[in-house]
Each structure stands twice: as C-alpha cells, then as structure tokens.
Amino acid sequence: GTLNIKGTESLIDRCSIVGKTYFVYNHHRDAISLKNLARQGWGSKPDFPISVLICKKIAEALSNAWEKEHITHQNLRPGNASILNNGEILIHDLGISDFLINEENLISNGFDIWDFRYSSSEFLNTGINSPSNDIYSLGGILHFLATGGHHPF
C-alpha cells in the first residue's frame, strides 16, 4: 500500500521476496539534496534563516510521521532530504531503516546506507529508536546547512 505523509516522498509500494524487502518511491527529479544545497547552492555564504526554515519544515514532516504513522526515520541526514524548486521539502527513505537496520549483508558488502555522524548516542549505544534520534539528526542537519556543508563532528 501507499504511505503519504506531508513532507515526505510518497512510498508507492513495498514487498518482501525471499527474506528481502524492496521499496518503490515516487522520486522528484527537480529536487536538490540538502547536502548539495549546503555545499554548492548557497553561493558565497550559508543562509542561516533559510536553514532554520528548512529544518522547521523537516520537523513538521517528522511530526506527521511520528503522530499519524508511528514511524521514525532513524537515518536522517542531509543526503536524504531535498528541496524542490517551489521550496517544498521532502524527506527520503522514511520507513526503510526499520527494515534495513539488521541487514548485515548490506553493511558487510560495503553499502554505506547509514551516516552515524547524525545518529544520537542513545541510538548508537542501545539500538533503541525513538523520535529523539530524529530530533538529534535534525540538529546535525541544521549545523550542516548553517555552516555551508560541515558535518557536526
């Protein structure tokens, strides 16, 4: 079935085949990732008020996901959030992390799907996921945007 949460890409479908889970998302070609925006799109210096506005929109989308669908992101970082030409913010890969967190085959084969620089110590130490991990990640994104693409750590 579909998963439509305002501020996130639309999950069109997901299925499991022989123990593997596959996802189909509605992808927007005109979107620029926040990673690329911070590193290339600001021009001469970062725009702090716009950075705060972007993070506010991400927080609203996360709140919708937590309250309506009881889904946390777990892997929020600048590379999986984008801005469209019209200023709309999209969060990518929402709901995927729950299925992939225990896929040791992905990590052991070199797939870099997590950026632990944006994960809270609570999550890294206990593996317990909660909205507080997403909030921690959002603070890292604000730092990244406000400093022109420098990671928080």
Short mmCIF file of C-alpha atoms in Angstrom, two decimals:
data_model
loop_
_atom_site.label_atom_id
_atom_site.label_comp_id
_atom_site.label_asym_id
_atom_site.label_seq_id
_atom_site.Cartn_x
_atom_site.Cartn_y
_atom_site.Cartn_z
CA GLY A 1 0.00 0.00 0.00
CA THR A 2 0.96 3.64 -0.17
CA LEU A 3 2.36 5.82 2.57
CA ASN A 4 1.68 9.52 2.05
CA ILE A 5 2.90 11.84 4.78
CA LYS A 6 3.13 15.53 4.00
CA GLY A 7 6.79 16.48 3.58
CA THR A 8 7.99 13.01 2.62
CA GLU A 9 8.36 11.23 -0.67
CA SER A 10 5.39 9.01 -1.41
CA LEU A 11 6.06 5.35 -0.72
CA ILE A 12 4.20 3.70 -3.57
CA ASP A 13 4.74 0.11 -2.57
CA ARG A 14 6.94 -2.33 -0.71
CA CYS A 15 7.19 -6.08 -0.84
CA SER A 16 9.22 -8.91 0.64
CA ILE A 17 10.64 -11.65 -1.54
CA VAL A 18 12.75 -14.48 -0.14
CA GLY A 19 13.56 -12.56 3.01
CA LYS A 20 14.41 -9.30 1.23
CA THR A 21 12.33 -6.13 1.30
CA TYR A 22 12.02 -3.85 -1.74
CA PHE A 23 10.63 -0.30 -1.82
CA VAL A 24 9.22 1.82 -4.64
CA TYR A 25 9.18 5.58 -4.09
CA ASN A 26 7.90 8.50 -6.13
CA HIS A 27 11.15 10.35 -6.89
CA HIS A 28 11.31 14.04 -7.86
CA ARG A 29 13.94 14.82 -10.48
CA ASP A 30 13.81 18.58 -9.87
CA ALA A 31 14.82 18.24 -6.21
CA ILE A 32 18.26 19.20 -4.89
CA SER A 33 19.53 17.37 -1.83
CA LEU A 34 20.29 19.43 1.24
CA LYS A 35 23.81 18.02 1.03
CA ASN A 36 24.29 19.60 -2.40
CA LEU A 37 22.45 22.78 -1.42
CA ALA A 38 24.78 23.41 1.52
CA ARG A 39 27.92 22.63 -0.42
CA GLN A 40 27.11 24.26 -3.76
CA GLY A 41 23.88 26.18 -3.65
CA TRP A 42 24.43 28.88 -1.05
CA GLY A 43 26.87 30.93 -3.10
CA SER A 44 29.33 32.92 -1.01
CA LYS A 45 27.98 32.13 2.47
CA PRO A 46 25.34 29.97 4.18
CA ASP A 47 21.87 31.40 4.74
CA PHE A 48 21.02 30.81 8.41
CA PRO A 49 17.35 31.97 8.29
CA ILE A 50 16.68 29.67 5.32
CA SER A 51 18.49 26.83 7.13
CA VAL A 52 16.15 27.26 10.11
CA LEU A 53 13.09 27.37 7.84
CA ILE A 54 14.17 24.17 6.08
CA CYS A 55 14.66 22.41 9.41
CA LYS A 56 11.26 23.64 10.61
CA LYS A 57 9.64 22.04 7.55
CA ILE A 58 11.54 18.80 8.16
CA ALA A 59 10.40 18.84 11.81
CA GLU A 60 6.77 19.23 10.69
CA ALA A 61 7.07 16.26 8.32
CA LEU A 62 8.71 14.14 11.03
CA SER A 63 5.98 15.09 13.47
CA ASN A 64 3.35 13.92 10.99
CA ALA A 65 5.19 10.63 10.55
CA TRP A 66 5.50 10.07 14.29
CA GLU A 67 1.93 11.01 15.16
CA LYS A 68 -0.01 9.58 12.22
CA GLU A 69 2.01 6.52 11.23
CA HIS A 70 4.23 5.87 14.29
CA ILE A 71 7.28 5.84 12.00
CA THR A 72 10.67 7.26 12.88
CA HIS A 73 13.34 7.83 10.28
CA GLN A 74 16.45 6.51 12.09
CA ASN A 75 18.77 7.64 9.31
CA LEU A 76 18.02 11.31 8.74
CA ARG A 77 20.93 13.19 7.18
CA PRO A 78 21.49 15.95 4.59
CA GLY A 79 21.73 13.43 1.75
CA ASN A 80 18.23 12.09 2.24
CA ALA A 81 16.30 15.33 2.41
CA SER A 82 15.71 17.57 -0.60
CA ILE A 83 14.20 20.87 -1.60
CA LEU A 84 12.05 21.28 -4.71
CA ASN A 85 12.09 24.33 -6.98
CA ASN A 86 8.89 25.54 -5.29
CA GLY A 87 10.53 25.43 -1.82
CA GLU A 88 8.79 22.24 -0.70
CA ILE A 89 10.98 19.99 1.45
CA LEU A 90 10.98 16.22 1.01
CA ILE A 91 12.39 13.59 3.33
CA HIS A 92 13.59 10.46 1.55
CA ASP A 93 13.77 6.86 2.76
CA LEU A 94 11.26 7.26 5.57
CA GLY A 95 10.33 3.83 6.84
CA ILE A 96 13.15 1.99 5.11
CA SER A 97 15.60 1.99 8.01
CA ASP A 98 13.40 -0.24 10.16
CA PHE A 99 13.70 -2.95 7.52
CA LEU A 100 17.39 -2.46 6.75
CA ILE A 101 18.93 -1.91 10.19
CA ASN A 102 19.52 -5.63 10.67
CA GLU A 103 20.61 -6.40 7.10
CA GLU A 104 24.23 -7.28 7.90
CA ASN A 105 24.76 -8.33 4.29
CA LEU A 106 24.35 -4.72 3.15
CA ILE A 107 26.89 -3.34 5.60
CA SER A 108 29.40 -6.19 5.18
CA ASN A 109 29.33 -5.70 1.39
CA GLY A 110 30.25 -2.04 1.63
CA PHE A 111 26.88 -0.37 1.18
CA ASP A 112 27.13 2.91 3.07
CA ILE A 113 23.48 3.44 3.94
CA TRP A 114 23.93 4.97 7.39
CA ASP A 115 25.79 8.10 8.37
CA PHE A 116 26.37 7.60 12.07
CA ARG A 117 27.54 11.22 12.46
CA TYR A 118 23.84 12.10 12.53
CA SER A 119 22.74 9.36 14.95
CA SER A 120 22.24 10.05 18.64
CA SER A 121 24.48 8.34 21.17
CA GLU A 122 21.28 6.88 22.68
CA PHE A 123 20.56 5.06 19.42
CA LEU A 124 24.18 4.02 18.83
CA ASN A 125 24.57 2.66 22.38
CA THR A 126 21.24 0.91 22.78
CA GLY A 127 19.79 0.47 19.28
CA ILE A 128 16.51 1.77 20.67
CA ASN A 129 14.85 4.00 18.15
CA SER A 130 12.64 6.92 19.13
CA PRO A 131 11.69 10.34 17.82
CA SER A 132 14.53 11.78 19.91
CA ASN A 133 17.02 10.20 17.48
CA ASP A 134 15.34 12.07 14.60
CA ILE A 135 15.47 15.31 16.59
CA TYR A 136 19.19 14.79 17.22
CA SER A 137 19.71 14.17 13.50
CA LEU A 138 17.76 17.31 12.66
CA GLY A 139 20.13 19.34 14.84
CA GLY A 140 23.02 17.89 12.83
CA ILE A 141 21.31 18.91 9.60
CA LEU A 142 20.82 22.45 10.89
CA HIS A 143 24.56 22.60 11.71
CA PHE A 144 25.42 21.23 8.27
CA LEU A 145 23.24 23.79 6.47
CA ALA A 146 24.24 26.74 8.64
CA THR A 147 27.97 26.08 8.21
CA GLY A 148 27.92 25.53 4.46
CA GLY A 149 28.31 21.77 4.49
CA HIS A 150 30.45 20.99 7.53
CA HIS A 151 29.44 17.90 9.46
CA PRO A 152 28.70 18.39 13.16
CA PHE A 153 31.51 16.03 14.19
#
